[in-house]
Amino acid sequence: MSRTWNFAAGPAAMPDEVLRQAQAELLEWRDARASVMEISHRGQAFMALAAEIEADLRALAGIPPHYKVLFLQGGATLQFPLLAMNLARPGQRADYVLSGHWGDKAAREAAPYVEVHIAADARASGYAALPPRADWQLDPQAAYVHYTPNETIHGLEFHQVPQVGDVPLVADFSSSILSAPVDINRFGMIYAGAQKNIGPSGLTLVIVREDLLARATRPMAAIFRYAEHAAQDSMLNTPNTFGWYLAGLTFQWIARHGGLVAMAARNGRKADTLYAAIDGSGGFYRNPVAPGARSRMNVPFFLVDPALDGRFLAEAEEIGLLALKGHRALGGMRASLYNAMPQEGVDALVDFMCDFQRRHG
Ligand code: PMP
């Protein structure tokens, strides 16, 4: 067994306990006499499992009854257009707040279906700071306001839910879902690809306020329509049953380990450990993001001399610190510290960084 500390941004590390449980029940799940991925999604056993998983998630995240929970496919990328098609009427305008790569992508992909208005854009700061709330040009008539609470590539995070008045707030929580408690009532819709904090890729979570489902009036295929997925309990077509099951195991794992309050405390401590090491390195390592906007989930950092990057990555990998290469758009390094990454993994990374600096600084 040579599992390592995996700092991948997604698909990302999953909790060992979850993988072991899945391994133990892989051939025979409960009394199905088959694997959970070999049984009908419409059979009683899987339908019951899906209901349990939804109930567990509702309890974990405090999802009120007037929100629908959908387990879909197509990733967050499919939600970029779908949310516009479902939440805006043709010709309506929607406000987008850009704090990095993914918010920008969300706006571009929505543009064929809604009049996209960029209400704020932190591009001028090189995405090193959040756009100050006072500068947002919000339209009270907008169909919704979209933002990205955690930017996975640029490493920026909103640590508070922004106030946007009565316009429904829509958030791409792909890289920070379930990492801390969030008041769902503040949102019209939340969505997230599963492959960072929930489970394997190929599953997408959508949490949407029920009254907003009636907005989808334009002609579109059933599979594009959130109301249809809700009416059919996310079984409009064959779902990713194995991913759904693994998400359920992860929800139970989070609950066993103290729920979202405990996750937030662990995640805060992990991030503090790594940022302290970066900031305390005398400039050998550098994170460009304004301290109040720094992500707890994704920490990009740069070595003082990029010529050392290759050596840093090779030495890290040799001692079992994986997937630290930064996103190709930024270069440098990136450590993703999702729920499944324990403090020991971050401590091992920081020890290595100090040692590397001693030898090459
Ligand atoms: N939004 C964010 C914040 C992301 O981090 C990602 C993937 N890294 C996406 C959207 C795109 O997700 P997917 O690949 O699941 O479509």
Short mmCIF file of C-alpha atoms and ligand atoms in Angstrom, two decimals:
data_model
loop_
_atom_site.label_atom_id
_atom_site.label_comp_id
_atom_site.label_asym_id
_atom_site.label_seq_id
_atom_site.Cartn_x
_atom_site.Cartn_y
_atom_site.Cartn_z
CA MET A 1 0.00 0.00 0.00
CA SER A 2 1.62 3.26 -1.02
CA ARG A 3 -1.14 5.87 -0.75
CA THR A 4 0.28 9.34 -0.48
CA TRP A 5 -0.73 12.90 0.36
CA ASN A 6 -2.64 13.96 -2.71
CA PHE A 7 -2.99 17.72 -3.22
CA ALA A 8 -4.88 17.44 -6.52
CA ALA A 9 -7.47 20.12 -7.32
CA GLY A 10 -10.00 17.64 -8.67
CA PRO A 11 -10.57 14.80 -9.10
CA ALA A 12 -9.17 15.02 -5.60
CA ALA A 13 -8.34 12.81 -2.65
CA MET A 14 -11.27 11.06 -1.00
CA PRO A 15 -11.30 10.00 2.66
CA ASP A 16 -9.55 6.64 3.24
CA GLU A 17 -12.48 5.51 5.39
CA VAL A 18 -14.88 6.08 2.50
CA LEU A 19 -12.67 4.19 0.04
CA ARG A 20 -12.23 1.29 2.48
CA GLN A 21 -15.96 1.03 3.08
CA ALA A 22 -16.60 1.07 -0.68
CA GLN A 23 -13.93 -1.58 -1.12
CA ALA A 24 -15.43 -3.79 1.60
CA GLU A 25 -18.89 -3.68 0.05
CA LEU A 26 -17.87 -3.52 -3.59
CA LEU A 27 -18.87 -7.06 -4.58
CA GLU A 28 -21.97 -7.31 -2.45
CA TRP A 29 -23.77 -4.21 -1.32
CA ARG A 30 -26.17 -4.69 1.60
CA ASP A 31 -28.36 -7.67 0.64
CA ALA A 32 -28.43 -6.91 -3.10
CA ARG A 33 -26.16 -9.93 -3.87
CA ALA A 34 -24.54 -7.62 -6.40
CA SER A 35 -22.50 -4.43 -6.41
CA VAL A 36 -24.35 -1.17 -5.86
CA MET A 37 -23.35 -0.23 -9.41
CA GLU A 38 -24.89 -3.35 -10.86
CA ILE A 39 -28.47 -2.86 -9.70
CA SER A 40 -31.32 -0.90 -11.23
CA HIS A 41 -31.57 2.73 -10.21
CA ARG A 42 -35.34 2.25 -10.29
CA GLY A 43 -35.30 -0.75 -7.97
CA GLN A 44 -36.46 -0.36 -4.39
CA ALA A 45 -32.98 -0.80 -2.89
CA PHE A 46 -31.36 2.01 -4.86
CA MET A 47 -34.38 4.31 -4.55
CA ALA A 48 -34.21 3.84 -0.78
CA LEU A 49 -30.47 4.57 -0.81
CA ALA A 50 -31.01 7.76 -2.83
CA ALA A 51 -33.62 8.92 -0.31
CA GLU A 52 -31.27 8.18 2.60
CA ILE A 53 -28.44 10.09 0.93
CA GLU A 54 -30.63 13.11 0.33
CA ALA A 55 -31.85 13.04 3.94
CA ASP A 56 -28.25 12.80 5.19
CA LEU A 57 -27.20 15.74 3.02
CA ARG A 58 -30.19 17.82 4.12
CA ALA A 59 -29.30 17.21 7.77
CA LEU A 60 -25.60 17.87 7.22
CA ALA A 61 -25.97 21.10 5.25
CA GLY A 62 -29.20 22.35 6.85
CA ILE A 63 -31.12 22.39 3.56
CA PRO A 64 -34.66 23.72 4.16
CA PRO A 65 -37.65 21.77 2.80
CA HIS A 66 -38.47 24.39 0.17
CA TYR A 67 -35.21 23.64 -1.65
CA LYS A 68 -34.89 20.77 -4.13
CA VAL A 69 -31.73 18.66 -4.13
CA LEU A 70 -30.70 17.24 -7.51
CA PHE A 71 -27.97 14.71 -8.27
CA LEU A 72 -27.09 15.34 -11.91
CA GLN A 73 -24.34 14.71 -14.45
CA GLY A 74 -22.37 16.97 -16.79
CA GLY A 75 -20.30 18.74 -14.14
CA ALA A 76 -20.47 22.35 -13.09
CA THR A 77 -19.77 23.18 -16.73
CA LEU A 78 -23.21 21.96 -17.77
CA GLN A 79 -24.83 24.06 -15.07
CA PHE A 80 -23.29 27.26 -16.51
CA PRO A 81 -25.83 27.28 -19.41
CA LEU A 82 -28.56 25.28 -17.65
CA LEU A 83 -28.91 27.70 -14.77
CA ALA A 84 -29.36 30.56 -17.22
CA MET A 85 -31.93 28.57 -19.23
CA ASN A 86 -33.84 27.65 -16.07
CA LEU A 87 -33.62 30.77 -13.94
CA ALA A 88 -33.93 33.52 -16.55
CA ARG A 89 -36.65 34.27 -19.04
CA PRO A 90 -35.53 35.03 -22.63
CA GLY A 91 -34.22 38.60 -22.87
CA GLN A 92 -33.71 38.94 -19.12
CA ARG A 93 -30.47 40.17 -17.69
CA ALA A 94 -28.30 38.41 -15.08
CA ASP A 95 -25.49 39.88 -12.99
CA TYR A 96 -22.12 38.11 -12.82
CA VAL A 97 -19.41 38.83 -10.29
CA LEU A 98 -15.99 37.68 -11.49
CA SER A 99 -13.25 36.81 -9.03
CA GLY A 100 -11.28 34.38 -11.19
CA HIS A 101 -11.25 31.95 -14.09
CA TRP A 102 -14.42 30.00 -13.25
CA GLY A 103 -16.73 32.95 -12.77
CA ASP A 104 -15.57 34.25 -16.13
CA LYS A 105 -16.27 30.86 -17.74
CA ALA A 106 -19.71 30.71 -16.09
CA ALA A 107 -20.58 34.11 -17.57
CA ARG A 108 -19.37 33.21 -21.06
CA GLU A 109 -21.24 29.93 -21.14
CA ALA A 110 -24.47 31.57 -19.94
CA ALA A 111 -24.28 34.33 -22.54
CA PRO A 112 -26.24 32.54 -25.31
CA TYR A 113 -29.21 32.19 -22.92
CA VAL A 114 -29.30 35.35 -20.84
CA GLU A 115 -28.10 38.91 -21.18
CA VAL A 116 -24.93 38.68 -19.13
CA HIS A 117 -24.01 41.81 -17.23
CA ILE A 118 -20.62 41.84 -15.52
CA ALA A 119 -21.52 43.53 -12.24
CA ALA A 120 -17.97 43.38 -10.91
CA ASP A 121 -14.66 42.05 -12.17
CA ALA A 122 -11.46 41.62 -10.17
CA ARG A 123 -9.39 41.01 -13.31
CA ALA A 124 -7.61 44.38 -12.95
CA SER A 125 -6.07 43.12 -9.71
CA GLY A 126 -4.80 40.05 -11.60
CA TYR A 127 -7.39 38.21 -9.51
CA ALA A 128 -5.35 38.84 -6.39
CA ALA A 129 -8.22 40.55 -4.53
CA LEU A 130 -11.99 40.21 -4.41
CA PRO A 131 -14.04 42.92 -6.12
CA PRO A 132 -15.12 45.22 -3.25
CA ARG A 133 -18.86 44.85 -2.63
CA ALA A 134 -19.34 48.64 -2.73
CA ASP A 135 -18.26 48.64 -6.40
CA TRP A 136 -20.72 45.99 -7.63
CA GLN A 137 -23.15 47.37 -10.19
CA LEU A 138 -26.18 45.24 -9.36
CA ASP A 139 -29.46 45.48 -11.22
CA PRO A 140 -32.51 44.97 -8.96
CA GLN A 141 -34.37 43.63 -12.02
CA ALA A 142 -31.75 40.98 -12.79
CA ALA A 143 -32.92 37.36 -12.97
CA TYR A 144 -30.14 36.37 -10.58
CA VAL A 145 -26.67 37.30 -9.33
CA HIS A 146 -23.99 34.70 -9.99
CA TYR A 147 -20.66 34.41 -8.15
CA THR A 148 -17.99 31.84 -7.40
CA PRO A 149 -17.45 31.54 -3.63
CA ASN A 150 -14.11 29.79 -4.16
CA GLU A 151 -11.96 30.21 -7.24
CA THR A 152 -10.06 26.96 -7.62
CA ILE A 153 -7.30 28.26 -9.91
CA HIS A 154 -6.67 31.76 -8.58
CA GLY A 155 -7.12 30.70 -4.95
CA LEU A 156 -9.60 33.39 -3.87
CA GLU A 157 -12.50 32.79 -1.53
CA PHE A 158 -15.41 34.85 -0.28
CA HIS A 159 -15.48 34.26 3.46
CA GLN A 160 -18.92 35.82 3.77
CA VAL A 161 -22.00 35.42 1.62
CA PRO A 162 -22.51 38.75 -0.17
CA GLN A 163 -25.70 40.76 0.37
CA VAL A 164 -27.53 41.17 -2.92
CA GLY A 165 -31.02 42.19 -1.84
CA ASP A 166 -34.02 40.28 -3.18
CA VAL A 167 -32.45 39.03 -6.40
CA PRO A 168 -31.72 35.27 -6.12
CA LEU A 169 -28.05 34.57 -5.45
CA VAL A 170 -26.58 31.71 -7.49
CA ALA A 171 -23.24 30.22 -6.44
CA ASP A 172 -20.77 27.80 -8.01
CA PHE A 173 -19.61 26.02 -4.87
CA SER A 174 -17.63 23.37 -6.79
CA SER A 175 -14.46 23.78 -4.77
CA SER A 176 -15.77 24.66 -1.30
CA ILE A 177 -19.07 22.82 -0.89
CA LEU A 178 -19.41 21.24 2.57
CA SER A 179 -16.12 22.75 3.74
CA ALA A 180 -17.87 24.99 6.28
CA PRO A 181 -21.45 25.75 7.37
CA VAL A 182 -23.39 27.94 4.92
CA ASP A 183 -26.86 29.42 5.35
CA ILE A 184 -28.70 27.91 2.38
CA ASN A 185 -31.54 30.42 2.84
CA ARG A 186 -29.26 33.11 1.48
CA PHE A 187 -29.21 31.43 -1.95
CA GLY A 188 -31.54 30.86 -4.87
CA MET A 189 -29.31 28.09 -6.14
CA ILE A 190 -26.06 26.37 -5.24
CA TYR A 191 -24.27 23.92 -7.52
CA ALA A 192 -21.07 21.93 -7.36
CA GLY A 193 -19.22 19.22 -9.23
CA ALA A 194 -18.60 16.35 -6.81
CA GLN A 195 -14.94 15.68 -7.54
CA LYS A 196 -13.41 17.90 -4.85
CA ASN A 197 -15.31 17.69 -1.58
CA ILE A 198 -18.02 15.12 -2.28
CA GLY A 199 -16.76 12.11 -4.21
CA PRO A 200 -15.76 11.08 -7.70
CA SER A 201 -16.25 13.16 -10.84
CA GLY A 202 -19.35 12.55 -12.93
CA LEU A 203 -21.84 13.67 -10.31
CA THR A 204 -23.10 17.23 -9.87
CA LEU A 205 -25.07 18.54 -6.94
CA VAL A 206 -27.73 21.22 -7.48
CA ILE A 207 -29.65 22.75 -4.57
CA VAL A 208 -32.35 25.07 -5.86
CA ARG A 209 -35.20 27.01 -4.26
CA GLU A 210 -38.41 25.37 -5.37
CA ASP A 211 -40.25 28.53 -6.46
CA LEU A 212 -37.50 29.32 -8.99
CA LEU A 213 -38.25 26.14 -10.95
CA ALA A 214 -41.36 27.75 -12.43
CA ARG A 215 -39.23 30.30 -14.28
CA ALA A 216 -38.17 27.89 -17.04
CA THR A 217 -40.72 28.83 -19.67
CA ARG A 218 -38.67 28.59 -22.88
CA PRO A 219 -38.93 25.41 -24.96
CA MET A 220 -36.23 22.96 -24.03
CA ALA A 221 -35.65 19.23 -23.76
CA ALA A 222 -36.68 17.60 -20.49
CA ILE A 223 -33.09 16.81 -19.56
CA PHE A 224 -32.24 20.54 -19.50
CA ARG A 225 -35.09 21.31 -17.14
CA TYR A 226 -34.41 21.36 -13.38
CA ALA A 227 -38.15 21.02 -12.63
CA GLU A 228 -38.21 17.76 -14.57
CA HIS A 229 -35.19 16.38 -12.69
CA ALA A 230 -36.87 17.39 -9.42
CA ALA A 231 -40.17 15.76 -10.40
CA GLN A 232 -38.34 12.55 -11.24
CA ASP A 233 -36.10 12.48 -8.14
CA SER A 234 -32.97 12.94 -10.31
CA MET A 235 -33.83 9.74 -12.18
CA LEU A 236 -35.01 11.21 -15.45
CA ASN A 237 -32.40 9.01 -17.10
CA THR A 238 -29.82 6.55 -15.76
CA PRO A 239 -27.89 8.39 -13.08
CA ASN A 240 -24.28 7.91 -11.96
CA THR A 241 -25.32 5.42 -9.32
CA PHE A 242 -21.83 4.59 -8.06
CA GLY A 243 -20.89 8.24 -7.71
CA TRP A 244 -24.15 8.90 -5.90
CA TYR A 245 -23.44 6.03 -3.49
CA LEU A 246 -19.89 7.31 -2.83
CA ALA A 247 -21.24 10.81 -2.20
CA GLY A 248 -23.54 9.23 0.39
CA LEU A 249 -20.59 7.56 2.12
CA THR A 250 -18.77 10.91 2.17
CA PHE A 251 -21.78 12.68 3.73
CA GLN A 252 -21.77 10.03 6.48
CA TRP A 253 -18.02 10.43 6.92
CA ILE A 254 -18.40 14.20 7.39
CA ALA A 255 -21.21 13.67 9.91
CA ARG A 256 -19.12 11.09 11.84
CA HIS A 257 -16.26 13.56 12.02
CA GLY A 258 -18.27 16.39 13.54
CA GLY A 259 -20.19 17.83 10.58
CA LEU A 260 -19.53 21.13 8.84
CA VAL A 261 -18.52 23.03 11.98
CA ALA A 262 -15.70 20.54 12.57
CA MET A 263 -14.76 20.60 8.87
CA ALA A 264 -14.51 24.40 9.00
CA ALA A 265 -12.23 24.27 12.05
CA ARG A 266 -9.98 21.63 10.47
CA ASN A 267 -9.89 23.46 7.14
CA GLY A 268 -9.08 26.78 8.80
CA ARG A 269 -6.19 25.25 10.71
CA LYS A 270 -4.79 23.49 7.64
CA ALA A 271 -4.89 26.66 5.56
CA ASP A 272 -3.37 28.74 8.38
CA THR A 273 -0.49 26.25 8.63
CA LEU A 274 0.34 26.48 4.93
CA TYR A 275 -0.07 30.27 4.56
CA ALA A 276 2.08 30.80 7.67
CA ALA A 277 4.83 28.71 6.10
CA ILE A 278 4.60 30.65 2.82
CA ASP A 279 4.52 34.07 4.49
CA GLY A 280 7.28 33.09 6.91
CA SER A 281 9.67 31.96 4.18
CA GLY A 282 11.21 35.40 3.70
CA GLY A 283 10.07 35.54 0.09
CA PHE A 284 11.32 32.10 -0.96
CA TYR A 285 7.66 31.11 -1.37
CA ARG A 286 4.95 33.61 -2.29
CA ASN A 287 1.17 33.62 -2.46
CA PRO A 288 -0.11 36.67 -4.36
CA VAL A 289 -3.65 36.80 -2.94
CA ALA A 290 -4.73 39.54 -0.50
CA PRO A 291 -4.84 37.92 2.97
CA GLY A 292 -8.59 38.49 3.49
CA ALA A 293 -9.40 36.85 0.16
CA ARG A 294 -7.23 33.77 0.47
CA SER A 295 -8.84 30.42 -0.19
CA ARG A 296 -8.82 27.74 2.49
CA MET A 297 -9.25 25.10 -0.19
CA ASN A 298 -6.78 25.96 -2.97
CA VAL A 299 -3.46 27.58 -2.17
CA PRO A 300 -1.42 28.67 -5.20
CA PHE A 301 2.19 29.53 -4.43
CA PHE A 302 5.31 30.42 -6.36
CA LEU A 303 8.97 29.76 -5.72
CA VAL A 304 11.30 32.74 -5.81
CA ASP A 305 13.11 31.13 -8.74
CA PRO A 306 10.87 29.31 -11.25
CA ALA A 307 13.95 27.37 -12.38
CA LEU A 308 13.54 25.40 -9.14
CA ASP A 309 9.94 24.37 -9.93
CA GLY A 310 10.85 21.08 -11.61
CA ARG A 311 13.13 20.03 -8.77
CA PHE A 312 10.54 21.01 -6.15
CA LEU A 313 7.88 18.86 -7.82
CA ALA A 314 10.17 15.88 -8.38
CA GLU A 315 11.45 15.88 -4.79
CA ALA A 316 7.93 16.33 -3.42
CA GLU A 317 6.64 13.41 -5.44
CA GLU A 318 9.52 11.24 -4.32
CA ILE A 319 8.44 11.57 -0.69
CA GLY A 320 4.76 11.12 -1.47
CA LEU A 321 3.49 14.71 -1.85
CA LEU A 322 1.50 14.47 -5.07
CA ALA A 323 -0.10 16.79 -7.60
CA LEU A 324 1.41 20.10 -6.43
CA LYS A 325 1.92 21.48 -9.94
CA GLY A 326 0.03 24.73 -10.38
CA HIS A 327 -2.69 25.21 -12.98
CA ARG A 328 -1.20 25.75 -16.44
CA ALA A 329 -2.75 29.22 -16.59
CA LEU A 330 -0.70 30.41 -13.59
CA GLY A 331 2.30 28.08 -13.33
CA GLY A 332 4.03 27.63 -9.99
CA MET A 333 2.46 25.34 -7.39
CA ARG A 334 -0.97 24.75 -5.98
CA ALA A 335 -1.94 22.74 -2.92
CA SER A 336 -5.62 21.82 -2.66
CA LEU A 337 -6.68 21.14 0.91
CA TYR A 338 -10.21 19.77 0.68
CA ASN A 339 -12.00 18.03 3.55
CA ALA A 340 -10.27 14.70 2.92
CA MET A 341 -6.77 16.17 3.39
CA PRO A 342 -5.79 15.76 7.05
CA GLN A 343 -3.59 18.13 9.04
CA GLU A 344 -0.75 15.54 8.85
CA GLY A 345 -0.68 15.94 5.06
CA VAL A 346 -0.30 19.71 5.35
CA ASP A 347 2.34 19.31 8.07
CA ALA A 348 4.27 16.94 5.77
CA LEU A 349 4.09 19.50 2.95
CA VAL A 350 5.28 22.34 5.20
CA ASP A 351 8.18 20.22 6.54
CA PHE A 352 9.21 19.48 2.98
CA MET A 353 8.95 23.15 1.96
CA CYS A 354 11.19 24.22 4.87
CA ASP A 355 13.70 21.51 4.07
CA PHE A 356 13.70 22.39 0.36
CA GLN A 357 14.29 26.04 1.18
CA ARG A 358 17.20 25.14 3.49
CA ARG A 359 18.83 23.23 0.69
CA HIS A 360 18.07 25.58 -2.20
CA GLY A 361 17.37 28.96 -0.60
N1 PMP B 1 -16.27 25.70 -11.24
C1 PMP B 1 -15.22 25.57 -10.41
C2 PMP B 1 -15.08 26.52 -9.27
C3 PMP B 1 -14.27 24.57 -10.65
O1 PMP B 1 -13.23 24.44 -9.83
C4 PMP B 1 -14.43 23.69 -11.73
C5 PMP B 1 -13.48 22.56 -12.02
N2 PMP B 1 -12.24 22.65 -11.52
C6 PMP B 1 -15.53 23.88 -12.58
C7 PMP B 1 -16.43 24.88 -12.29
C8 PMP B 1 -15.78 22.98 -13.76
O2 PMP B 1 -16.26 21.79 -13.24
P1 PMP B 1 -16.54 20.48 -14.08
O3 PMP B 1 -15.24 20.01 -14.62
O4 PMP B 1 -17.13 19.58 -13.05
O5 PMP B 1 -17.51 20.82 -15.15
#
